[in-house]
Coordinates of C-alpha atoms and ligand atoms in Angstrom, one line a residue:
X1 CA 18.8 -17.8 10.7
X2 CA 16.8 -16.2 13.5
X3 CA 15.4 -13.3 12.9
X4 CA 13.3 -10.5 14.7
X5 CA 10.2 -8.5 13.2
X6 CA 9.6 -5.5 14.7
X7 CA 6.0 -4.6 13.9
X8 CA 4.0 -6.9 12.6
X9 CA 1.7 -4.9 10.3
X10 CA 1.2 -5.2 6.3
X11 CA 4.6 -5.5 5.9
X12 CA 6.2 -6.9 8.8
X13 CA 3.7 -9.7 9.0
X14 CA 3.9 -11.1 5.2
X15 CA 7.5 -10.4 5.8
X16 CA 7.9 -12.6 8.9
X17 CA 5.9 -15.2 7.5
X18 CA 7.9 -15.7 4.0
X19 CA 11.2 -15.6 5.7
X20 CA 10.3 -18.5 8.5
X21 CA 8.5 -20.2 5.1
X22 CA 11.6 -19.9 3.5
X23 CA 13.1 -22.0 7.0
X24 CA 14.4 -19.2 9.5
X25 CA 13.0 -18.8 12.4
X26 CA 10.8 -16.0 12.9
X27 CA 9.4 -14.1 16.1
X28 CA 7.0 -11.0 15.3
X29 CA 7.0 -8.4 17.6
X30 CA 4.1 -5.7 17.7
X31 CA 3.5 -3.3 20.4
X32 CA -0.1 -3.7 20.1
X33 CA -0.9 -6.3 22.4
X34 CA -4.2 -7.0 20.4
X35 CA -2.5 -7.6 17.5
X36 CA 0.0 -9.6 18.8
X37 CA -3.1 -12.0 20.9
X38 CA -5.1 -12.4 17.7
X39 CA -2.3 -13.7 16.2
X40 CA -1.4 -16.0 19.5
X41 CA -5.1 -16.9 18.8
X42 CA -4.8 -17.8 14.8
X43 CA -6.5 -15.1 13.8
X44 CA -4.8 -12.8 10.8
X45 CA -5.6 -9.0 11.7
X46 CA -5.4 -8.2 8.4
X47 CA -6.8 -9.1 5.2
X48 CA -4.5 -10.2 2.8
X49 CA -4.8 -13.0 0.5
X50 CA -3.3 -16.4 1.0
X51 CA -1.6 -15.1 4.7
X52 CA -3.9 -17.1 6.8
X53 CA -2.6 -20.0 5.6
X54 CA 1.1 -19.3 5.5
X55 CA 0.8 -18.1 9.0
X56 CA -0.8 -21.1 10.3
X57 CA 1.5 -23.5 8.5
X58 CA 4.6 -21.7 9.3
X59 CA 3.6 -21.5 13.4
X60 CA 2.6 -25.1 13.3
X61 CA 6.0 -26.1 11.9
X62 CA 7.3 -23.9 14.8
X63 CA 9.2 -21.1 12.9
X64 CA 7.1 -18.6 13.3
X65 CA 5.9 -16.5 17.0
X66 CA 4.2 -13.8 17.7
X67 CA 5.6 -11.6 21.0
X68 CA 4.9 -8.0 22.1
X69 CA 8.4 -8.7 24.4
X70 CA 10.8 -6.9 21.8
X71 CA 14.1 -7.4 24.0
X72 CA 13.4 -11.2 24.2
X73 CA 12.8 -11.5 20.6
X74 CA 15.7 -9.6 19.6
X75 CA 18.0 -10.8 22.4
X76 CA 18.7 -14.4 20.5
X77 CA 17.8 -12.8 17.0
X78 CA 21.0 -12.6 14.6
X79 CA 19.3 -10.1 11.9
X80 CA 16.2 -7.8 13.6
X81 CA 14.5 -5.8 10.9
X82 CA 12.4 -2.7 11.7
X83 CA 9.3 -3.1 10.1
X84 CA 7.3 0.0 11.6
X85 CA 5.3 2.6 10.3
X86 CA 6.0 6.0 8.8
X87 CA 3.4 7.9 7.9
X88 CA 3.3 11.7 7.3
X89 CA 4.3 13.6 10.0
X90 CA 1.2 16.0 10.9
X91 CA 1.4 19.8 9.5
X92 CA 5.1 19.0 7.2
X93 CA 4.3 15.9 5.0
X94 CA 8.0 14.9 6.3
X95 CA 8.3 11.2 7.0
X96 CA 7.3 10.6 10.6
X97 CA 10.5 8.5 12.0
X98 CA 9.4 8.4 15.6
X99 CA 8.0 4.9 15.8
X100 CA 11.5 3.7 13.7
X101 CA 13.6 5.4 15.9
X102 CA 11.9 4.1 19.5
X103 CA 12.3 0.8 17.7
X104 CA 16.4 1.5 17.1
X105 CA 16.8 2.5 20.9
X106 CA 14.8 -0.6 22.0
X107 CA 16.8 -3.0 19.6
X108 CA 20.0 -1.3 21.2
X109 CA 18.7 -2.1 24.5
X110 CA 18.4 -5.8 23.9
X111 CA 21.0 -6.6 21.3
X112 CA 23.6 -9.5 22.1
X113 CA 26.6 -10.7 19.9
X114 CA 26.9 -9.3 16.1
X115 CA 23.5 -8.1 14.9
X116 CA 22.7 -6.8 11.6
X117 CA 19.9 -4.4 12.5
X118 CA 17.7 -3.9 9.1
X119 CA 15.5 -1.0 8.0
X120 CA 12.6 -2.7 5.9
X121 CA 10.5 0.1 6.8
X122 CA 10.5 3.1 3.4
X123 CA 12.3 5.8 5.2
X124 CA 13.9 8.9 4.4
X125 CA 18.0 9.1 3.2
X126 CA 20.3 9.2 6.1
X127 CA 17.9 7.1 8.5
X128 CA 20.1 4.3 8.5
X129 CA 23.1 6.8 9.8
X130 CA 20.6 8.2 12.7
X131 CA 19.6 4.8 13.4
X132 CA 23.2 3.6 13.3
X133 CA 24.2 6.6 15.8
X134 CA 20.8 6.2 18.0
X135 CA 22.0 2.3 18.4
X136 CA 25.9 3.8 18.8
X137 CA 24.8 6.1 21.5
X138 CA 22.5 3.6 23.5
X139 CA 25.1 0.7 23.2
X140 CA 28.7 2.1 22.6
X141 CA 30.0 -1.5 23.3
X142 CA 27.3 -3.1 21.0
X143 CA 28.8 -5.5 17.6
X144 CA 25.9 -4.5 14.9
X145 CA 25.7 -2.9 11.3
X146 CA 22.7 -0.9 10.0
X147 CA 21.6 -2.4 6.4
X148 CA 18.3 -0.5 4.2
X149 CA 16.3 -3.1 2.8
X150 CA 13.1 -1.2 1.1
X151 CA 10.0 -3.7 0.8
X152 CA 8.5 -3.3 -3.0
X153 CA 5.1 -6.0 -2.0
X154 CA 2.0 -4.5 -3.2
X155 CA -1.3 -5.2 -0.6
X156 CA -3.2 -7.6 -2.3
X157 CA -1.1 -9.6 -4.0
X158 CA 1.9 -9.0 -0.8
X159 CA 3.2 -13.0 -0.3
X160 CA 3.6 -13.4 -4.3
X161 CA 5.6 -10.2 -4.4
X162 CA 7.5 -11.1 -1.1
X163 CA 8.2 -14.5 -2.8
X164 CA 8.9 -13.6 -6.7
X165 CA 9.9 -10.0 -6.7
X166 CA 11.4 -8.3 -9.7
X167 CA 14.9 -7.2 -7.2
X168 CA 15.7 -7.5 -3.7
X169 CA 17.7 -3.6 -2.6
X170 CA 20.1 -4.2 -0.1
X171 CA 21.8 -0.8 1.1
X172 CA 25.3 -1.7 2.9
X173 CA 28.8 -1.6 2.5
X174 CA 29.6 -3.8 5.1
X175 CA 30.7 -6.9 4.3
X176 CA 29.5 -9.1 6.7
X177 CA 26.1 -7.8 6.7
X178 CA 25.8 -8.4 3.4
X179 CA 26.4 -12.3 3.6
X180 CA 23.5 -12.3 6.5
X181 CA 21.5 -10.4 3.8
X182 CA 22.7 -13.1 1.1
X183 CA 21.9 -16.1 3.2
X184 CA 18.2 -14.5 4.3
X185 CA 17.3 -14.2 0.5
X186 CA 19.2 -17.1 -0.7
X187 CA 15.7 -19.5 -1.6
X188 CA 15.0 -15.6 -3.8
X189 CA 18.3 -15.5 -5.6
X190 CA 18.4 -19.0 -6.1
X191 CA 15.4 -18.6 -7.9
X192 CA 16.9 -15.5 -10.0
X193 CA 15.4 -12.9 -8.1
X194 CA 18.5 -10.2 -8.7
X195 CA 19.7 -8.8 -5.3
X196 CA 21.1 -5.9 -6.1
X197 CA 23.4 -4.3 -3.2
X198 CA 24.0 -1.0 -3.7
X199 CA 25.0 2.2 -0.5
X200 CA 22.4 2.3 2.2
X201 CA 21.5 5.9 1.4
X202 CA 21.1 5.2 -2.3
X203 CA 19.2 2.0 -1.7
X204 CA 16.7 4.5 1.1
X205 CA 16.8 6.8 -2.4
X206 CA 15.9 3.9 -4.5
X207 CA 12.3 3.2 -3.0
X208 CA 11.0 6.7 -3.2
X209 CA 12.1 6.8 -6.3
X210 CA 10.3 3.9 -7.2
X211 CA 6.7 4.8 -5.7
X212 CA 7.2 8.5 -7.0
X213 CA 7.8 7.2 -10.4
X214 CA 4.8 4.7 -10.3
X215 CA 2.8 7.8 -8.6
X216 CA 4.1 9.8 -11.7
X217 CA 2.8 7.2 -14.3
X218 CA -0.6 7.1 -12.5
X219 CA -1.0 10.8 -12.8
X220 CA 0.2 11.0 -16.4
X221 CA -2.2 8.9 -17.6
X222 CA -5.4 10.5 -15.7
X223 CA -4.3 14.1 -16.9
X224 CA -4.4 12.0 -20.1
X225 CA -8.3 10.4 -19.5
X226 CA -9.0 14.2 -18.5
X227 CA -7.7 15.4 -21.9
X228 CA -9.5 12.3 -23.6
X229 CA -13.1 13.4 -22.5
X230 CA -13.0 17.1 -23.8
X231 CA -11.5 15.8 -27.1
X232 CA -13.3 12.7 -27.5
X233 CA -10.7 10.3 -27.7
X234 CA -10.1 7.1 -25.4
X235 CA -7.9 6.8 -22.9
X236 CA -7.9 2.7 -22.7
X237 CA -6.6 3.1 -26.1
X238 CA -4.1 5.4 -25.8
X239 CA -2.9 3.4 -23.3
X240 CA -2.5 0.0 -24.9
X241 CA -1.1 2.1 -27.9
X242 CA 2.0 3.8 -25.5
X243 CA 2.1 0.7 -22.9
X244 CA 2.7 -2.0 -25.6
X245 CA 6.2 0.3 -26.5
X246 CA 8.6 -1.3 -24.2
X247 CA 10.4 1.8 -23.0
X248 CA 7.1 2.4 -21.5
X249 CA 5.1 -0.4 -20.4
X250 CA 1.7 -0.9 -20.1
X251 CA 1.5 -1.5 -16.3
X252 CA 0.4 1.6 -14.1
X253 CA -1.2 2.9 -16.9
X254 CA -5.1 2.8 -16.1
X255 CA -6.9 6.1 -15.6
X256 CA -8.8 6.1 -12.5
X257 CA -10.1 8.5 -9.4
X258 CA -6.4 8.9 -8.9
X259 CA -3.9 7.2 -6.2
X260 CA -4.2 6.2 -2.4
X261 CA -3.4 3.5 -0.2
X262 CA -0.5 3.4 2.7
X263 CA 2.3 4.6 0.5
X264 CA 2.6 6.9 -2.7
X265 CA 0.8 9.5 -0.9
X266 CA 2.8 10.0 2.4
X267 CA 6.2 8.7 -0.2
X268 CA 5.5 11.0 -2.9
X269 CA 5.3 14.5 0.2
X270 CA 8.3 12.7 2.0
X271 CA 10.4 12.5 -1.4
X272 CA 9.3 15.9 -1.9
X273 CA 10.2 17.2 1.5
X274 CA 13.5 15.5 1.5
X275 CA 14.3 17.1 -1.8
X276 CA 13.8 20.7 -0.9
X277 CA 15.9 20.1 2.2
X278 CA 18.6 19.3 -0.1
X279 CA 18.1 21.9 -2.5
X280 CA 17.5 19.8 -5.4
X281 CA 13.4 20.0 -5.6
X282 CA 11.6 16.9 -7.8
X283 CA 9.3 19.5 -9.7
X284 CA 7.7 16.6 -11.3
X285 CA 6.8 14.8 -8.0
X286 CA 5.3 18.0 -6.3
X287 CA 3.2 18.4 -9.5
X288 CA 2.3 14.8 -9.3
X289 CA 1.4 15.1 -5.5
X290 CA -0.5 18.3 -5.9
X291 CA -2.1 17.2 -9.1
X292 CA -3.6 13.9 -7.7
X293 CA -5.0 15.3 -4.0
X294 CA -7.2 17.5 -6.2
X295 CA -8.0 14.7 -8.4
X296 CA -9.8 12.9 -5.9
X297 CA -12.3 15.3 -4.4
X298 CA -13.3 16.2 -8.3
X299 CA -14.1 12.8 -8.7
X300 CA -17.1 13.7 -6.0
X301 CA -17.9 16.9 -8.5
X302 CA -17.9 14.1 -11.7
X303 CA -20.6 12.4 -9.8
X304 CA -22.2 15.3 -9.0
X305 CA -22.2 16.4 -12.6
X306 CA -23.4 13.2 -13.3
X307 CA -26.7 13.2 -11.3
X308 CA -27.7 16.8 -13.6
X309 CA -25.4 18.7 -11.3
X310 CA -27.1 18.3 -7.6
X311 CA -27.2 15.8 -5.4
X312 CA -28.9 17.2 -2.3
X313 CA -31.4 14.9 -0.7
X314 CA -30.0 12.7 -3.4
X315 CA -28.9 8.9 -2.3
X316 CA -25.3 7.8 -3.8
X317 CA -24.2 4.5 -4.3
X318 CA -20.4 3.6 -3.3
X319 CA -19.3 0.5 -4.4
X320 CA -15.5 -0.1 -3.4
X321 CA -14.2 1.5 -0.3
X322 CA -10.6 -0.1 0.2
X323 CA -7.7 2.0 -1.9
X324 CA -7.3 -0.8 -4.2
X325 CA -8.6 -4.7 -4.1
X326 CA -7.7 -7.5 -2.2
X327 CA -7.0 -5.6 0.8
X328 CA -8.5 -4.1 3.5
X329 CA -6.2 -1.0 3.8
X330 CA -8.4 2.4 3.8
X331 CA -5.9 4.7 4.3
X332 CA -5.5 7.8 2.0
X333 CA -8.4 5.8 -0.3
X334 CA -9.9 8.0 -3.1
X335 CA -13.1 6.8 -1.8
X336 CA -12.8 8.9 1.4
X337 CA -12.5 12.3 -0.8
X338 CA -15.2 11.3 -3.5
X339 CA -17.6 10.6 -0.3
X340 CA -16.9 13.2 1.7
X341 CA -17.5 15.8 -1.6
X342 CA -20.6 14.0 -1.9
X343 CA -21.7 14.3 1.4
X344 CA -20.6 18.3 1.7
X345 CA -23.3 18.6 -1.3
X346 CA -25.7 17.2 0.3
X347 CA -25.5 13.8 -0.2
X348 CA -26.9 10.7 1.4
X349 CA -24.1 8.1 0.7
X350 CA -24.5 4.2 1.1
X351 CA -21.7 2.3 0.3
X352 CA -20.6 -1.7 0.2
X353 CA -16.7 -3.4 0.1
X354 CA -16.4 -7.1 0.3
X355 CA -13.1 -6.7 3.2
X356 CA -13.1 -2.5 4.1
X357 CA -16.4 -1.8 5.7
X358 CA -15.0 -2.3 9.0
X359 CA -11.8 -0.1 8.7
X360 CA -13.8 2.6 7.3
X361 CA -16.0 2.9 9.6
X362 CA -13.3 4.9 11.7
X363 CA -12.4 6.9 9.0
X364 CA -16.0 7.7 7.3
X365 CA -19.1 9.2 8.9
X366 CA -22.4 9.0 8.0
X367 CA -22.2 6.4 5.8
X368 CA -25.0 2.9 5.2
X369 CA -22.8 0.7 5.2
X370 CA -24.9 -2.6 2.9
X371 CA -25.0 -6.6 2.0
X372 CA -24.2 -6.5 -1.2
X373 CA -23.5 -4.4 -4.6
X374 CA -27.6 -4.6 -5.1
X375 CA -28.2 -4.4 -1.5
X376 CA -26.3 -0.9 -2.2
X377 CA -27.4 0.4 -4.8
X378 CA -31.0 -0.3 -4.3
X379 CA -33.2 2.9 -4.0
X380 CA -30.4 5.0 -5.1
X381 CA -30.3 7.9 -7.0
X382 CA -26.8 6.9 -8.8
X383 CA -24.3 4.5 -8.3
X384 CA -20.4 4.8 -8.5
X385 CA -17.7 2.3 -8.5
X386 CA -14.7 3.2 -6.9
X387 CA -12.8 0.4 -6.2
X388 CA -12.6 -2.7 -8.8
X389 CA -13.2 -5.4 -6.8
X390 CA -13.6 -8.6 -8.9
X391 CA -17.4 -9.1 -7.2
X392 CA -18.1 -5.9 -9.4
X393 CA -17.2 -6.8 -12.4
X394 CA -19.8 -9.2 -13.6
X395 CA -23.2 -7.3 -11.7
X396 CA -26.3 -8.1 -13.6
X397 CA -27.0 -5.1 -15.4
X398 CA -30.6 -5.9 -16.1
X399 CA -31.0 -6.1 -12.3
X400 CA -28.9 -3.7 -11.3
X401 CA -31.1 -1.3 -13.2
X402 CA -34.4 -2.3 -11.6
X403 CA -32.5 -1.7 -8.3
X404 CA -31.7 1.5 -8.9
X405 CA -34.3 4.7 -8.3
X406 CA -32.5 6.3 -11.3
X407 CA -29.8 4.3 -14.2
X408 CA -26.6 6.4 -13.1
X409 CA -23.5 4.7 -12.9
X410 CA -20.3 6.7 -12.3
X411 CA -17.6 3.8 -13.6
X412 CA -14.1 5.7 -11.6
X413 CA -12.1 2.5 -12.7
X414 CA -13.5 1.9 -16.5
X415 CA -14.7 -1.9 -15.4
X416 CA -17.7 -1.7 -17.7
X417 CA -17.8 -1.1 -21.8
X418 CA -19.8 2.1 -22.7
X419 CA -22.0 1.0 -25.3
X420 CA -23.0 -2.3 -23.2
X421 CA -24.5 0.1 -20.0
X422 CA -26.2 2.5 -22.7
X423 CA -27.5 -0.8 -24.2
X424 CA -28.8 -1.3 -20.8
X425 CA -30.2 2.1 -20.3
X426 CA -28.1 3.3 -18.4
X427 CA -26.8 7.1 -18.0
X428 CA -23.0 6.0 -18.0
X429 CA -20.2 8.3 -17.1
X430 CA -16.4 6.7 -16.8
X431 CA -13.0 8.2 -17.5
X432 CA -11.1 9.4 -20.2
X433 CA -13.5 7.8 -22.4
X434 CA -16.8 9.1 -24.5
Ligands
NAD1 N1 1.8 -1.5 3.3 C1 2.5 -1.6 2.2 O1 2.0 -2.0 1.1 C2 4.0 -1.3 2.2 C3 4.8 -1.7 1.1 C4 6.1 -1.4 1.1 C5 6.7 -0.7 2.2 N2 5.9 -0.3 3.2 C6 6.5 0.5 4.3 O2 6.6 -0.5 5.4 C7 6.4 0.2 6.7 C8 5.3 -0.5 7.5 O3 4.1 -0.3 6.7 P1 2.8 -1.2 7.1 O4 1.8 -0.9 6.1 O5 3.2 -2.6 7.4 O6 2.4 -0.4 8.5 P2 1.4 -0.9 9.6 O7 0.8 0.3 10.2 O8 0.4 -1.9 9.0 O9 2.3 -1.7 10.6 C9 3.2 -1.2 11.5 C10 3.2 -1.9 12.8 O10 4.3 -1.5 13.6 C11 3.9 -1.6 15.0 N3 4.8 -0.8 15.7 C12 5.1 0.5 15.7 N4 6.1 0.8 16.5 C13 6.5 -0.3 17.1 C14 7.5 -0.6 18.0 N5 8.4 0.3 18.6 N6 7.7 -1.9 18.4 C15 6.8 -2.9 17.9 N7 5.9 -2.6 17.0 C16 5.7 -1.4 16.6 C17 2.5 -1.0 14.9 O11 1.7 -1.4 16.1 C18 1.9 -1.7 13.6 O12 1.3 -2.9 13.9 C19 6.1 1.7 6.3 O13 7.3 2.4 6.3 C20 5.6 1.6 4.9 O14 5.9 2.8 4.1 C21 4.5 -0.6 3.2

């Protein structure tokens, strides 16, 4: 099938590249003519594992282009998904749907012949009707249907989860939209992925209520580490002992500096927004949201404690910048809050991440950027590790220790054993655990 990708970010890139991998034929579109000429140049403007390669094998075998020209790209394209972003609108935490809906009217422009016009993008329920009327209004004479396909990849790990994901959501009653839906996924389903096709509005519903609900499990467990430290139990333990009951499950279940990245944020104050509009508020998600913003600037105060309570004139540490590993996504990271708290007390902060020194540097001021974990943490006062990166899970402690002016290590993801960095001499504070 041909299809258009409009935006060719996190998602719409991996997205574009599995389906022409899977044999359609592809054309990313991307307003952002730099993007779209590093592509045009082989060069991936992201980090994401493994997408380098899929790229370059799919444009090679010609299924796959790269365009900023949306209306030629969608023009011959029989399904055009809308792969934009929607970030928090400034000052309301409401989605921000301007980017999808200048995407609806230029799709509109440029549509020819039936045209299944797909939101991929997470958006709020009843975007599919606007974008359905916005296309209606542009193109009265235009043959399309409006189908909500959600994306569930996680960054990181994005082509595998593309590829082999637990359920494909389609959101459509129409019938012939959902064989162009069936025959897109068909090497998925084929390979027992379920495809599960449900109304648009409850499939837009269904991926809120995913993130909040992994959002939720995040902040249940760190209110749980929290409780662990003042009564001396462990939080690892408690978690294997609830996660290996299968009503529960043991993924999502690690206490740590509390969640960021692209999406639960700005999903978790958009479900919450949406909610109240409706009158029918999610308590438990504006606890959850309100519960894990403060979470993250304390994690700055933990270190603080840490160092005997000050930490002016003091040199930090950061090890791990990027929201999560394997990516080089630095938005909403817990690292910006735990920095910028240690910065406000006074702070000098050095920090090193194998892929997210260069996207932070627009986001954090102020900051060393270093070589290397012992490049970092050399000369410092204490070090903390916010982000597990694999490269930090096997530092030589004996060295590490010499590096350091003073044996502080502030563990925010558990990566090391207690008793092993005491053995070592160091002054170890993690989470949820004596
Ligand atoms: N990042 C994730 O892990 C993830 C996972 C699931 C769902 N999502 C959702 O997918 C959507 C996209 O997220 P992302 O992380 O890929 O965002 P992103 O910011 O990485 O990419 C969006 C791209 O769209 C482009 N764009 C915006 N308006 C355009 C237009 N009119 N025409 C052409 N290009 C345009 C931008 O230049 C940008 O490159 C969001 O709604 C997000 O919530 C993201």
């Amino acid at each position: 099938m041909r299809v258009a990708m409009i935006g060719a970010g996190y998602v719409g890139l991996v997205s574009g590249a599995c389906f022409a991998d899977f044999g359609h034929e592809v054309c990313c579109v991307d307003k952002d003519p730099g993007k779209i000429e590093a592509l045009n140049r082989g060069e991936i403007p992201i980090f994401e594992p493994g997408l380098d390669d899929l790229v370059a094998k799919n444009v090679r075998e010609d299924r796959l282009t790269f365009t900023t020209d949306l209306s030629q790209a969608v023009r011959n394209a029989e399904a055009v998904f809308i792969a934009v972003g929607t970030p928090s609108r400034r000052g309301d935490g409401h989605a921000d749907l301007s980017y999808v809906y200048q995407a609806a009217r230029d799709i509109a422009a440029a549509m020819d012949g039936y045209t299944v016009v797909v939101t991929k993008s997470t958006v709020p329920v009843g975007t599919g009707d606007e974008v359905e009327r916005i296309i209606r209004e542009t193109r009265p004479d235009a043959d399309f249907a409006v189908v909500s396909n959600p994306e569930f990849l996680r960054e990181g790990a994005a082509i595998a989860d593309f590829k082999r994901p637990d359920r494909i959501v389609v959101g459509t009653e129409d019938e012939r939209a959902e064989g162009v839906m069936n025959e897109l996924y068909r090497p998925l389903y084929l390979n027992q992925s379920p495809l599960l096709t449900m109304s648009r509005r409850t499939a837009e519903l269904t991926k809120y209520a995913a993130n909040a609900f992994l959002a939720t499990k995040i902040t249940f467990i760190n209110e749980i580490a929290d409780l662990c430290e003042q009564v001396g139990a462990n939080v690892q333990d408690v978690a294997r002992g609830i996660g290996l009951d299968n009503r529960i499950g043991a993924k999502f279940l690690h206490a740590g500096p509390g969640y960021g990245g692209s999406c639960f944020p700005k999903d978790t104050l958009a479900l919450i927004k949406t909610a109240q509009d409706y009158e029918a508020p999610i308590r438990i998600v504006e606890t959850v949201a309100a519960v894990n913003s403060q979470r993250k600037r304390a994690m700055g105060r933990k270190v603080i404690a840490a160092c005997g309570g000050s930490v002016r004139g003091k040199t930090v540490a950061v090890l791990g910048l990027t929201f999560k590993p394997n990516t080089d996504d630095m938005r909403d990271a817990p690292s910006i809050d735990v920095i910028t708290a240690l910065q406000d007390a006074g702070a000098q902060v050095k920090a090193y991440d194998p892929e997210g020194m260069e996207a932070a540097r627009s986001v954090l001021t102020d900051v060393a950027y270093a070589r290397d974990p012992y490049d970092c943490a050399r000369g410092a006062d204490a070090l903390v590790l916010v982000t597990e990166w694999d490269t930090f899970r096997a530092l030589d402690l004996s060295r590490l220790k010499a590096t350091l002016a003073a044996p502080v290590v502030v563990d925010l993801r558990n990566v090391y054993r207690p008793e092993e960095m005491r053995r070592h001499g160091f002054t170890y504070v993690s989470v949820g655990r004596s």
